[in-house]
mmCIF file of C-alpha atoms in Angstrom:
data_model
loop_
_atom_site.group_PDB
_atom_site.id
_atom_site.type_symbol
_atom_site.label_atom_id
_atom_site.label_comp_id
_atom_site.label_asym_id
_atom_site.label_seq_id
_atom_site.Cartn_x
_atom_site.Cartn_y
_atom_site.Cartn_z
ATOM 1 C CA MET A 1 -20.472 -20.333 -32.330
ATOM 2 C CA ASP A 2 -16.878 -21.163 -33.390
ATOM 3 C CA CYS A 3 -14.036 -22.583 -30.980
ATOM 4 C CA LYS A 4 -12.872 -19.598 -30.549
ATOM 5 C CA ASN A 5 -15.819 -18.069 -28.933
ATOM 6 C CA ILE A 6 -16.702 -21.649 -27.248
ATOM 7 C CA LYS A 7 -13.241 -21.790 -25.121
ATOM 8 C CA GLU A 8 -13.951 -18.047 -24.164
ATOM 9 C CA LEU A 9 -16.837 -19.730 -22.411
ATOM 10 C CA LEU A 10 -15.941 -22.858 -21.167
ATOM 11 C CA ILE A 11 -14.862 -21.637 -17.946
ATOM 12 C CA GLN A 12 -17.867 -20.081 -16.891
ATOM 13 C CA TYR A 13 -19.864 -23.075 -18.499
ATOM 14 C CA SER A 14 -17.728 -25.206 -16.068
ATOM 15 C CA LEU A 15 -18.536 -22.778 -13.061
ATOM 16 C CA GLY A 16 -22.302 -22.728 -14.179
ATOM 17 C CA ASP A 17 -22.247 -19.012 -14.505
ATOM 18 C CA LEU A 18 -23.691 -19.264 -18.483
ATOM 19 C CA GLY A 19 -27.370 -18.452 -19.016
ATOM 20 C CA HIS A 20 -30.043 -20.918 -20.863
ATOM 21 C CA VAL A 21 -29.141 -19.776 -24.300
ATOM 22 C CA GLU A 22 -25.092 -19.760 -24.132
ATOM 23 C CA LYS A 23 -25.352 -22.884 -22.125
ATOM 24 C CA ALA A 24 -27.298 -24.577 -24.844
ATOM 25 C CA SER A 25 -24.951 -23.697 -27.574
ATOM 26 C CA VAL A 26 -21.801 -24.535 -25.711
ATOM 27 C CA GLU A 27 -23.436 -28.016 -25.220
ATOM 28 C CA SER A 28 -24.175 -28.297 -28.806
ATOM 29 C CA HIS A 29 -20.983 -27.421 -29.833
ATOM 30 C CA LEU A 30 -19.225 -29.988 -27.504
ATOM 31 C CA ASP A 31 -21.245 -32.844 -28.569
ATOM 32 C CA SER A 32 -19.593 -32.319 -32.163
ATOM 33 C CA CYS A 33 -16.093 -31.131 -31.401
ATOM 34 C CA SER A 34 -13.449 -33.209 -29.777
ATOM 35 C CA GLU A 35 -11.123 -30.187 -29.557
ATOM 36 C CA CYS A 36 -13.330 -28.220 -27.308
ATOM 37 C CA LYS A 37 -14.141 -31.355 -25.439
ATOM 38 C CA SER A 38 -10.637 -31.941 -24.694
ATOM 39 C CA TYR A 39 -9.924 -28.116 -23.974
ATOM 40 C CA LEU A 40 -12.818 -28.617 -21.333
ATOM 41 C CA PHE A 41 -11.479 -31.586 -19.492
ATOM 42 C CA GLU A 42 -7.826 -29.401 -19.469
ATOM 43 C CA THR A 43 -9.392 -26.774 -17.641
ATOM 44 C CA LYS A 44 -11.260 -28.371 -15.190
ATOM 45 C CA ASN A 45 -8.233 -30.498 -14.720
ATOM 46 C CA LEU A 46 -6.159 -27.369 -14.016
ATOM 47 C CA TRP A 47 -8.406 -26.280 -10.976
ATOM 48 C CA ASN A 48 -7.555 -29.832 -9.495
ATOM 49 C CA LEU A 49 -4.126 -29.734 -10.369
ATOM 50 C CA LEU A 50 -3.682 -26.449 -8.522
ATOM 51 C CA GLU A 51 -4.666 -28.221 -5.844
ATOM 52 C CA ALA A 52 -1.251 -29.891 -5.778
ATOM 53 C CA ARG A 53 0.139 -26.727 -3.976
ATOM 54 C CA ASP A 54 0.554 -27.975 -0.585
ATOM 55 C CA GLU A 55 -0.245 -25.997 2.649
ATOM 56 C CA ILE A 56 1.877 -25.338 5.509
ATOM 57 C CA GLU A 57 1.095 -25.064 9.023
ATOM 58 C CA PRO A 58 1.444 -21.777 11.267
ATOM 59 C CA ASP A 59 3.871 -22.153 13.939
ATOM 60 C CA THR A 60 2.194 -23.688 17.053
ATOM 61 C CA ASP A 61 3.559 -20.347 19.120
ATOM 62 C CA PHE A 62 2.434 -17.821 16.360
ATOM 63 C CA LEU A 63 0.333 -15.846 18.712
ATOM 64 C CA SER A 64 2.512 -15.378 21.376
ATOM 65 C CA ASN A 65 5.502 -14.352 18.960
ATOM 66 C CA PHE A 66 2.756 -11.892 17.291
ATOM 67 C CA TRP A 67 2.521 -10.376 20.941
ATOM 68 C CA ASP A 68 5.905 -10.143 21.591
ATOM 69 C CA LYS A 69 6.461 -7.983 18.418
ATOM 70 C CA ALA A 70 3.390 -6.140 18.899
ATOM 71 C CA ALA A 71 4.824 -5.219 22.540
ATOM 72 C CA VAL A 72 7.961 -4.160 20.940
ATOM 73 C CA ASP A 73 6.422 -1.954 18.191
ATOM 74 C CA GLU A 74 4.288 -0.432 21.068
ATOM 75 C CA VAL A 75 7.375 0.929 22.632
ATOM 76 C CA LYS A 76 8.692 2.093 19.660
ATOM 77 C CA LEU A 77 5.991 3.970 18.564
ATOM 78 C CA LYS A 78 5.188 5.443 22.031
ATOM 79 C CA PRO A 79 6.325 9.346 22.087
ATOM 80 C CA GLY A 80 8.557 9.627 24.930
ATOM 81 C CA PHE A 81 9.840 12.709 26.518
ATOM 82 C CA LEU A 82 11.641 14.866 24.324
ATOM 83 C CA SER A 83 11.173 12.221 21.378
ATOM 84 C CA TRP A 84 10.438 14.816 19.088
ATOM 85 C CA PHE A 85 13.902 16.611 19.329
ATOM 86 C CA ARG A 86 15.536 12.970 19.329
ATOM 87 C CA ASP A 87 14.027 12.447 16.064
ATOM 88 C CA ILE A 88 15.224 15.457 14.494
ATOM 89 C CA LYS A 89 17.989 14.627 12.288
ATOM 90 C CA PRO A 90 20.438 17.502 11.154
ATOM 91 C CA ASN A 91 19.928 18.176 7.508
ATOM 92 C CA TRP A 92 22.968 20.002 6.722
ATOM 93 C CA THR A 93 22.104 20.569 3.290
ATOM 94 C CA LEU A 94 19.123 22.558 4.139
ATOM 95 C CA ALA A 95 20.918 24.334 6.648
ATOM 96 C CA GLY A 96 23.595 25.238 4.205
ATOM 97 C CA ALA A 97 20.881 26.472 1.657
ATOM 98 C CA MET A 98 18.727 28.239 4.342
ATOM 99 C CA ALA A 99 22.118 30.279 5.594
ATOM 100 C CA SER A 100 22.697 31.033 1.507
ATOM 101 C CA ILE A 101 19.480 32.672 1.178
ATOM 102 C CA PHE A 102 19.902 34.663 3.945
ATOM 103 C CA LEU A 103 23.093 35.894 2.947
ATOM 104 C CA VAL A 104 21.773 36.896 -0.460
ATOM 105 C CA SER A 105 18.695 38.714 1.285
ATOM 106 C CA ILE A 106 21.001 40.981 3.410
ATOM 107 C CA ILE A 107 23.698 41.847 0.439
ATOM 108 C CA THR A 108 20.703 42.305 -1.798
ATOM 109 C CA PHE A 109 18.771 44.377 0.711
ATOM 110 C CA SER A 110 21.747 46.536 1.423
ATOM 111 C CA ALA A 111 22.692 47.144 -2.239
ATOM 112 C CA LEU A 112 19.238 48.250 -3.102
ATOM 113 C CA SER A 113 18.284 50.418 -0.292
ATOM 114 C CA PRO A 114 18.497 54.120 -0.279
ATOM 115 C CA ASP A 115 21.733 55.815 1.148
ATOM 116 C CA THR A 116 19.746 58.569 3.276
ATOM 117 C CA ARG A 117 22.957 60.897 4.174
ATOM 118 C CA ASN A 118 23.279 62.131 0.635
ATOM 119 C CA SER A 119 19.753 61.744 -0.486
ATOM 120 C CA LEU A 120 17.665 65.153 -1.689
ATOM 121 C CA PHE A 121 14.589 63.826 0.098
ATOM 122 C CA MET A 122 14.252 63.096 3.975
ATOM 123 C CA SER A 123 12.089 60.649 5.507
ATOM 124 C CA SER A 124 8.453 61.553 5.184
ATOM 125 C CA ASP A 125 7.867 62.426 9.173
ATOM 126 C CA GLU A 126 11.323 64.818 9.402
ATOM 127 C CA GLN A 127 9.930 66.594 6.441
ATOM 128 C CA ASP A 128 6.364 66.859 7.297
ATOM 129 C CA GLU A 129 8.094 68.075 10.787
ATOM 130 C CA LEU A 130 9.984 71.014 9.175
ATOM 131 C CA ILE A 131 6.937 71.736 7.085
ATOM 132 C CA LEU A 132 4.971 72.337 10.335
ATOM 133 C CA ILE A 133 7.863 74.363 12.036
ATOM 134 C CA GLU A 134 7.761 76.623 9.143
ATOM 135 C CA LEU A 135 4.238 77.350 8.735
ATOM 136 C CA ASP A 136 4.089 77.926 12.751
ATOM 137 C CA ASN A 137 6.856 80.605 12.151
ATOM 138 C CA ALA A 138 5.295 82.012 9.349
ATOM 139 C CA LEU A 139 2.015 82.513 11.280
ATOM 140 C CA SER A 140 3.940 84.036 14.055
ATOM 141 C CA ARG A 141 5.753 86.481 12.186
ATOM 142 C CA GLU A 142 2.409 87.484 10.421
ATOM 143 C CA THR A 143 0.823 87.848 13.659
ATOM 144 C CA ALA A 144 3.552 90.064 14.897
ATOM 145 C CA ASP A 145 3.506 92.118 12.025
ATOM 146 C CA VAL A 146 -0.524 92.597 12.249
ATOM 147 C CA LEU A 147 -0.254 93.316 16.086
ATOM 148 C CA SER A 148 2.823 95.687 15.885
ATOM 149 C CA ILE A 149 0.473 98.444 14.912
ATOM 150 C CA TYR A 150 -1.155 98.470 18.415
ATOM 151 C CA GLY A 151 2.382 99.067 20.028
ATOM 152 C CA ALA A 152 3.788 96.667 22.855
ATOM 153 C CA TRP A 153 1.644 94.121 24.179
ATOM 154 C CA ASP A 154 2.583 94.595 28.013
ATOM 155 C CA GLY A 155 1.040 98.418 28.067
ATOM 156 C CA GLY A 156 4.180 100.222 28.556
ATOM 157 C CA THR A 157 6.500 102.039 26.091
ATOM 158 C CA ASP A 158 7.113 99.824 22.824
ATOM 159 C CA VAL A 159 10.307 99.309 21.748
ATOM 160 C CA ASP A 160 10.570 102.459 19.874
ATOM 161 C CA GLY A 161 9.567 104.338 22.825
ATOM 162 C CA GLY A 162 5.906 105.512 21.869
ATOM 163 C CA ILE A 163 2.712 105.823 24.071
ATOM 164 C CA ASN A 164 -0.025 103.065 24.207
ATOM 165 C CA MET B 1 -20.234 -16.538 16.940
ATOM 166 C CA GLU B 2 -18.842 -13.066 16.228
ATOM 167 C CA SER B 3 -18.366 -11.726 13.031
ATOM 168 C CA ASP B 4 -14.896 -10.370 12.080
ATOM 169 C CA ILE B 5 -16.168 -6.878 12.181
ATOM 170 C CA GLU B 6 -17.285 -7.207 15.581
ATOM 171 C CA LEU B 7 -13.922 -8.627 16.563
ATOM 172 C CA MET B 8 -12.178 -5.814 15.107
ATOM 173 C CA LEU B 9 -14.365 -3.308 16.895
ATOM 174 C CA ARG B 10 -13.341 -5.046 19.952
ATOM 175 C CA THR B 11 -9.725 -4.894 18.956
ATOM 176 C CA LYS B 12 -10.393 -0.832 18.242
ATOM 177 C CA ALA B 13 -11.638 -0.502 21.873
ATOM 178 C CA GLY B 14 -8.528 -2.016 23.150
ATOM 179 C CA ASP B 15 -9.856 -5.836 23.553
ATOM 180 C CA ASP B 16 -6.377 -7.670 22.243
ATOM 181 C CA SER B 17 -8.005 -10.913 23.088
ATOM 182 C CA ALA B 18 -10.524 -10.316 20.091
ATOM 183 C CA PHE B 19 -7.757 -9.842 17.860
ATOM 184 C CA SER B 20 -6.283 -12.978 19.113
ATOM 185 C CA GLU B 21 -9.585 -14.583 17.993
ATOM 186 C CA LEU B 22 -9.052 -12.842 14.774
ATOM 187 C CA MET B 23 -5.750 -14.287 13.889
ATOM 188 C CA ASN B 24 -6.983 -17.704 15.006
ATOM 189 C CA ARG B 25 -9.096 -17.462 12.141
ATOM 190 C CA HIS B 26 -7.342 -15.884 9.375
ATOM 191 C CA TYR B 27 -3.636 -16.466 10.305
ATOM 192 C CA LYS B 28 -3.069 -19.841 8.441
ATOM 193 C CA GLY B 29 -5.021 -18.491 5.341
ATOM 194 C CA VAL B 30 -2.794 -15.387 5.223
ATOM 195 C CA LEU B 31 0.309 -17.687 6.017
ATOM 196 C CA ASN B 32 -0.246 -19.923 3.006
ATOM 197 C CA TYR B 33 -1.512 -16.895 0.734
ATOM 198 C CA ILE B 34 2.008 -15.756 1.388
ATOM 199 C CA TYR B 35 3.562 -18.987 1.122
ATOM 200 C CA ARG B 36 1.979 -19.464 -2.440
ATOM 201 C CA PHE B 37 3.050 -16.042 -3.412
ATOM 202 C CA THR B 38 6.420 -15.998 -2.437
ATOM 203 C CA ASN B 39 7.352 -19.647 -2.725
ATOM 204 C CA LEU B 40 9.631 -19.167 0.360
ATOM 205 C CA ARG B 41 8.466 -21.070 3.748
ATOM 206 C CA GLU B 42 11.172 -19.335 6.064
ATOM 207 C CA ASN B 43 9.997 -15.999 5.219
ATOM 208 C CA SER B 44 6.229 -16.360 5.318
ATOM 209 C CA GLU B 45 5.604 -16.620 8.923
ATOM 210 C CA ASP B 46 7.565 -13.579 9.000
ATOM 211 C CA LEU B 47 5.540 -11.941 6.498
ATOM 212 C CA ALA B 48 2.178 -13.200 8.183
ATOM 213 C CA GLN B 49 3.259 -11.678 11.207
ATOM 214 C CA GLU B 50 4.055 -8.074 9.659
ATOM 215 C CA VAL B 51 0.741 -8.537 7.903
ATOM 216 C CA PHE B 52 -1.186 -8.818 11.321
ATOM 217 C CA LEU B 53 0.927 -6.415 13.167
ATOM 218 C CA ARG B 54 -0.180 -3.649 10.416
ATOM 219 C CA VAL B 55 -3.956 -4.525 10.897
ATOM 220 C CA TYR B 56 -3.316 -4.328 14.552
ATOM 221 C CA ARG B 57 -1.553 -0.816 14.275
ATOM 222 C CA SER B 58 -4.373 0.409 11.948
ATOM 223 C CA ALA B 59 -7.417 -0.871 14.406
ATOM 224 C CA SER B 60 -7.653 2.572 15.749
ATOM 225 C CA LYS B 61 -8.744 3.841 12.598
ATOM 226 C CA TYR B 62 -10.543 1.072 11.416
ATOM 227 C CA ARG B 63 -14.105 1.577 9.980
ATOM 228 C CA PRO B 64 -16.438 -1.360 9.473
ATOM 229 C CA GLU B 65 -16.917 -0.197 5.578
ATOM 230 C CA ALA B 66 -15.437 -3.414 3.641
ATOM 231 C CA LYS B 67 -15.740 -6.696 4.780
ATOM 232 C CA PHE B 68 -12.462 -7.843 7.013
ATOM 233 C CA THR B 69 -11.184 -10.296 4.827
ATOM 234 C CA THR B 70 -10.702 -8.077 1.729
ATOM 235 C CA TRP B 71 -8.648 -5.514 3.620
ATOM 236 C CA LEU B 72 -6.726 -8.460 5.238
ATOM 237 C CA TYR B 73 -5.923 -9.646 1.938
ATOM 238 C CA LYS B 74 -5.110 -6.445 0.368
ATOM 239 C CA ILE B 75 -2.423 -5.684 3.349
ATOM 240 C CA ALA B 76 -1.154 -9.503 2.603
ATOM 241 C CA THR B 77 -1.200 -8.727 -1.495
ATOM 242 C CA ASN B 78 0.776 -5.452 -0.501
ATOM 243 C CA VAL B 79 3.367 -7.162 1.799
ATOM 244 C CA SER B 80 4.046 -10.133 -0.589
ATOM 245 C CA LEU B 81 4.349 -8.004 -3.791
ATOM 246 C CA THR B 82 6.635 -5.885 -1.748
ATOM 247 C CA HIS B 83 8.846 -8.733 -0.617
ATOM 248 C CA VAL B 84 8.588 -10.113 -3.917
ATOM 249 C CA LYS B 85 10.047 -6.999 -5.518
ATOM 250 C CA LYS B 86 12.589 -6.633 -3.335
ATOM 251 C CA LYS B 87 13.791 -10.326 -3.244
ATOM 252 C CA ASN B 88 13.660 -10.217 -7.371
ATOM 253 C CA ALA B 89 16.377 -7.820 -7.158
ATOM 254 C CA ASN B 90 18.779 -10.137 -5.403
ATOM 255 C CA VAL B 91 17.641 -13.691 -6.157
ATOM 256 C CA SER B 92 16.687 -15.553 -9.677
ATOM 257 C CA LEU B 93 13.747 -17.394 -10.291
ATOM 258 C CA ASP B 94 15.622 -20.223 -10.069
ATOM 259 C CA GLU B 95 16.999 -19.911 -6.666
ATOM 260 C CA MET B 96 12.961 -19.590 -5.649
ATOM 261 C CA ASN B 97 12.286 -22.397 -7.288
ATOM 262 C CA GLU B 98 14.828 -24.414 -5.687
ATOM 263 C CA ASN B 99 13.424 -23.493 -2.558
ATOM 264 C CA THR B 100 10.101 -25.501 -2.318
ATOM 265 C CA GLY B 101 9.528 -24.907 1.074
ATOM 266 C CA GLU B 102 10.334 -28.526 2.727
ATOM 267 C CA TYR B 103 13.140 -29.565 4.929
ATOM 268 C CA GLU B 104 14.710 -32.181 3.179
ATOM 269 C CA ASP B 105 16.549 -35.300 4.908
ATOM 270 C CA SER B 106 18.534 -37.010 2.727
ATOM 271 C CA GLU B 107 18.400 -39.881 5.173
ATOM 272 C CA VAL B 108 15.047 -40.618 4.497
ATOM 273 C CA GLU B 109 13.996 -42.255 1.488
ATOM 274 C CA ILE B 110 11.825 -40.091 -0.581
ATOM 275 C CA SER B 111 8.496 -41.897 -2.118
ATOM 276 C CA ASP B 112 7.541 -41.182 -5.848
ATOM 277 C CA ASP B 113 4.315 -39.279 -4.883
ATOM 278 C CA ILE B 114 6.852 -36.918 -2.885
ATOM 279 C CA ILE B 115 8.714 -36.730 -5.798
ATOM 280 C CA TYR B 116 5.908 -36.107 -7.950
ATOM 281 C CA ARG B 117 4.553 -33.268 -5.605
ATOM 282 C CA LYS B 118 7.854 -31.451 -5.273
ATOM 283 C CA GLU B 119 7.830 -31.528 -9.104
ATOM 284 C CA MET B 120 4.076 -30.584 -9.464
ATOM 285 C CA LYS B 121 4.984 -27.546 -6.534
ATOM 286 C CA LYS B 122 7.886 -26.350 -8.612
ATOM 287 C CA VAL B 123 5.921 -26.307 -12.148
ATOM 288 C CA ILE B 124 2.844 -24.516 -10.770
ATOM 289 C CA PHE B 125 5.039 -22.238 -9.470
ATOM 290 C CA LYS B 126 6.746 -21.560 -12.537
ATOM 291 C CA ALA B 127 3.777 -21.367 -14.478
ATOM 292 C CA MET B 128 1.971 -18.928 -12.058
ATOM 293 C CA GLU B 129 5.243 -16.712 -11.947
ATOM 294 C CA THR B 130 4.582 -16.140 -15.560
ATOM 295 C CA LEU B 131 1.470 -14.427 -15.165
ATOM 296 C CA PRO B 132 0.685 -10.963 -15.179
ATOM 297 C CA GLU B 133 0.311 -9.583 -11.609
ATOM 298 C CA ARG B 134 -3.005 -9.102 -11.762
ATOM 299 C CA GLU B 135 -4.102 -12.384 -12.896
ATOM 300 C CA LYS B 136 -1.925 -14.166 -10.863
ATOM 301 C CA ILE B 137 -3.303 -12.554 -7.624
ATOM 302 C CA ALA B 138 -6.974 -12.955 -9.042
ATOM 303 C CA ILE B 139 -6.663 -16.631 -9.402
ATOM 304 C CA MET B 140 -5.022 -17.111 -6.059
ATOM 305 C CA LEU B 141 -7.476 -15.100 -4.179
ATOM 306 C CA CYS B 142 -10.515 -17.088 -5.808
ATOM 307 C CA LYS B 143 -8.920 -20.367 -6.002
ATOM 308 C CA TYR B 144 -6.914 -20.661 -2.914
ATOM 309 C CA GLU B 145 -8.322 -18.315 -0.727
ATOM 310 C CA GLY B 146 -11.917 -18.912 -1.566
ATOM 311 C CA LEU B 147 -12.711 -15.179 -2.097
ATOM 312 C CA SER B 148 -15.634 -14.245 -4.330
ATOM 313 C CA TYR B 149 -15.278 -12.388 -7.436
ATOM 314 C CA GLU B 150 -16.715 -9.256 -5.393
ATOM 315 C CA GLU B 151 -14.291 -9.579 -2.814
ATOM 316 C CA THR B 152 -11.359 -10.021 -4.901
ATOM 317 C CA ALA B 153 -12.456 -7.075 -6.786
ATOM 318 C CA ASP B 154 -12.389 -5.170 -3.813
ATOM 319 C CA VAL B 155 -8.769 -6.256 -2.986
ATOM 320 C CA LEU B 156 -7.563 -5.470 -6.687
ATOM 321 C CA GLU B 157 -9.727 -2.305 -6.669
ATOM 322 C CA CYS B 158 -11.431 -2.959 -9.953
ATOM 323 C CA THR B 159 -14.576 -4.114 -11.185
ATOM 324 C CA VAL B 160 -16.101 -7.587 -10.951
ATOM 325 C CA GLY B 161 -16.094 -8.032 -14.772
ATOM 326 C CA ALA B 162 -12.195 -7.210 -14.654
ATOM 327 C CA VAL B 163 -11.648 -9.883 -11.943
ATOM 328 C CA LYS B 164 -13.674 -12.478 -14.082
ATOM 329 C CA ALA B 165 -11.469 -11.367 -17.092
ATOM 330 C CA TYR B 166 -8.013 -12.096 -15.161
ATOM 331 C CA VAL B 167 -9.013 -15.259 -13.559
ATOM 332 C CA HIS B 168 -10.358 -16.437 -17.445
ATOM 333 C CA ARG B 169 -7.482 -15.137 -19.300
ATOM 334 C CA GLY B 170 -5.001 -16.746 -16.372
ATOM 335 C CA ARG B 171 -6.684 -19.763 -16.815
ATOM 336 C CA MET B 172 -6.430 -20.062 -20.221
ATOM 337 C CA LYS B 173 -2.590 -19.396 -20.051
ATOM 338 C CA LEU B 174 -2.005 -21.772 -17.431
ATOM 339 C CA VAL B 175 -3.986 -24.288 -19.320
ATOM 340 C CA ASN B 176 -1.658 -23.836 -22.273
ATOM 341 C CA LYS B 177 1.704 -24.103 -19.987
ATOM 342 C CA LEU B 178 0.613 -27.003 -18.182
ATOM 343 C CA LYS B 179 -0.934 -29.261 -20.826
ATOM 344 C CA PRO B 180 1.222 -32.002 -20.383
ATOM 345 C CA TYR B 181 -0.153 -32.484 -16.841
ATOM 346 C CA LEU B 182 -3.466 -31.753 -18.036
ATOM 347 C CA THR B 183 -4.235 -34.296 -20.628
ATOM 348 C CA GLY B 184 -4.548 -37.524 -18.395
ATOM 349 C CA GLU B 185 -1.926 -39.309 -21.182
ATOM 350 C CA GLY B 186 1.350 -37.385 -20.418
ATOM 351 C CA GLU B 187 4.070 -38.614 -17.734
ATOM 352 C CA TYR B 188 2.399 -36.642 -15.203
ATOM 353 C CA GLY B 189 -1.153 -36.961 -16.128
ATOM 354 C CA LEU B 190 -4.080 -36.915 -13.849
#
């Protein structure tokens, strides 16, 4: 292995993460390579150097501060009476857009819907009703014609003065 | 001693004393993690409180699927990253470097050791800041917080192999950046 490959393995080597074969080849390389040896020294030192960052101590009243904040937080989060309405914020853009859509819909509907006053066709219900009246009249006329040969129905003289 | 998960389940059931116990265990670790992340001492306390507030608020939805600390540090990482990104929009790195987290007293004579430590903190913070986000987080969690590669992988939502690669690459970059302080021959050599 060359120095580049060895350097890749040195951190794992220093952590004891290497297998027997790799560990042996790293150690034999380190015996003969001063550059890699000093690199190993530097990587080990780096971890020690990072210790130089200090630690800070928490405030002595960190717990009571936390519970104070949590209490305030709880009040804020608790849904109160009519809180839903309070939370509603008027969105004028949305309201304007909705109103525009509503107006456009009404205008479009009015323009496209047929004018029934001048139409040749009436609504289907009215049409059906007229057909039924016409049929009824036709049947009545036909029945009257057929029965007329027997004269008037009330047993008296017919309209023409004949005897039944 | 009760485990973190048991304490969290007790918190979920409404026992606030269990959450106080959890805070006693982990508050300092989270505080220092945030401090190392942001290098801003005065904000670290507020941010640590924010982390625990988030945990407390979501206790009702807690399910003991992952280790508590990985969940905790995931939240701490998100809070720190959000803060740093927000802060970076307004504050330069130099300003952040100037805030070394110590309250200085001009009347007190500062020893060489303190000057050296202050200098080292600046140098390390600057070097860490140059690392890509994931390499920095991986090193901080493994090195300072003592999280295993598996736990760090959970925080970063990646594989263990990826965490090893982040730590390795970050460490190599830090060695190059901090070379004068590592050789044992330079002015600041150990």
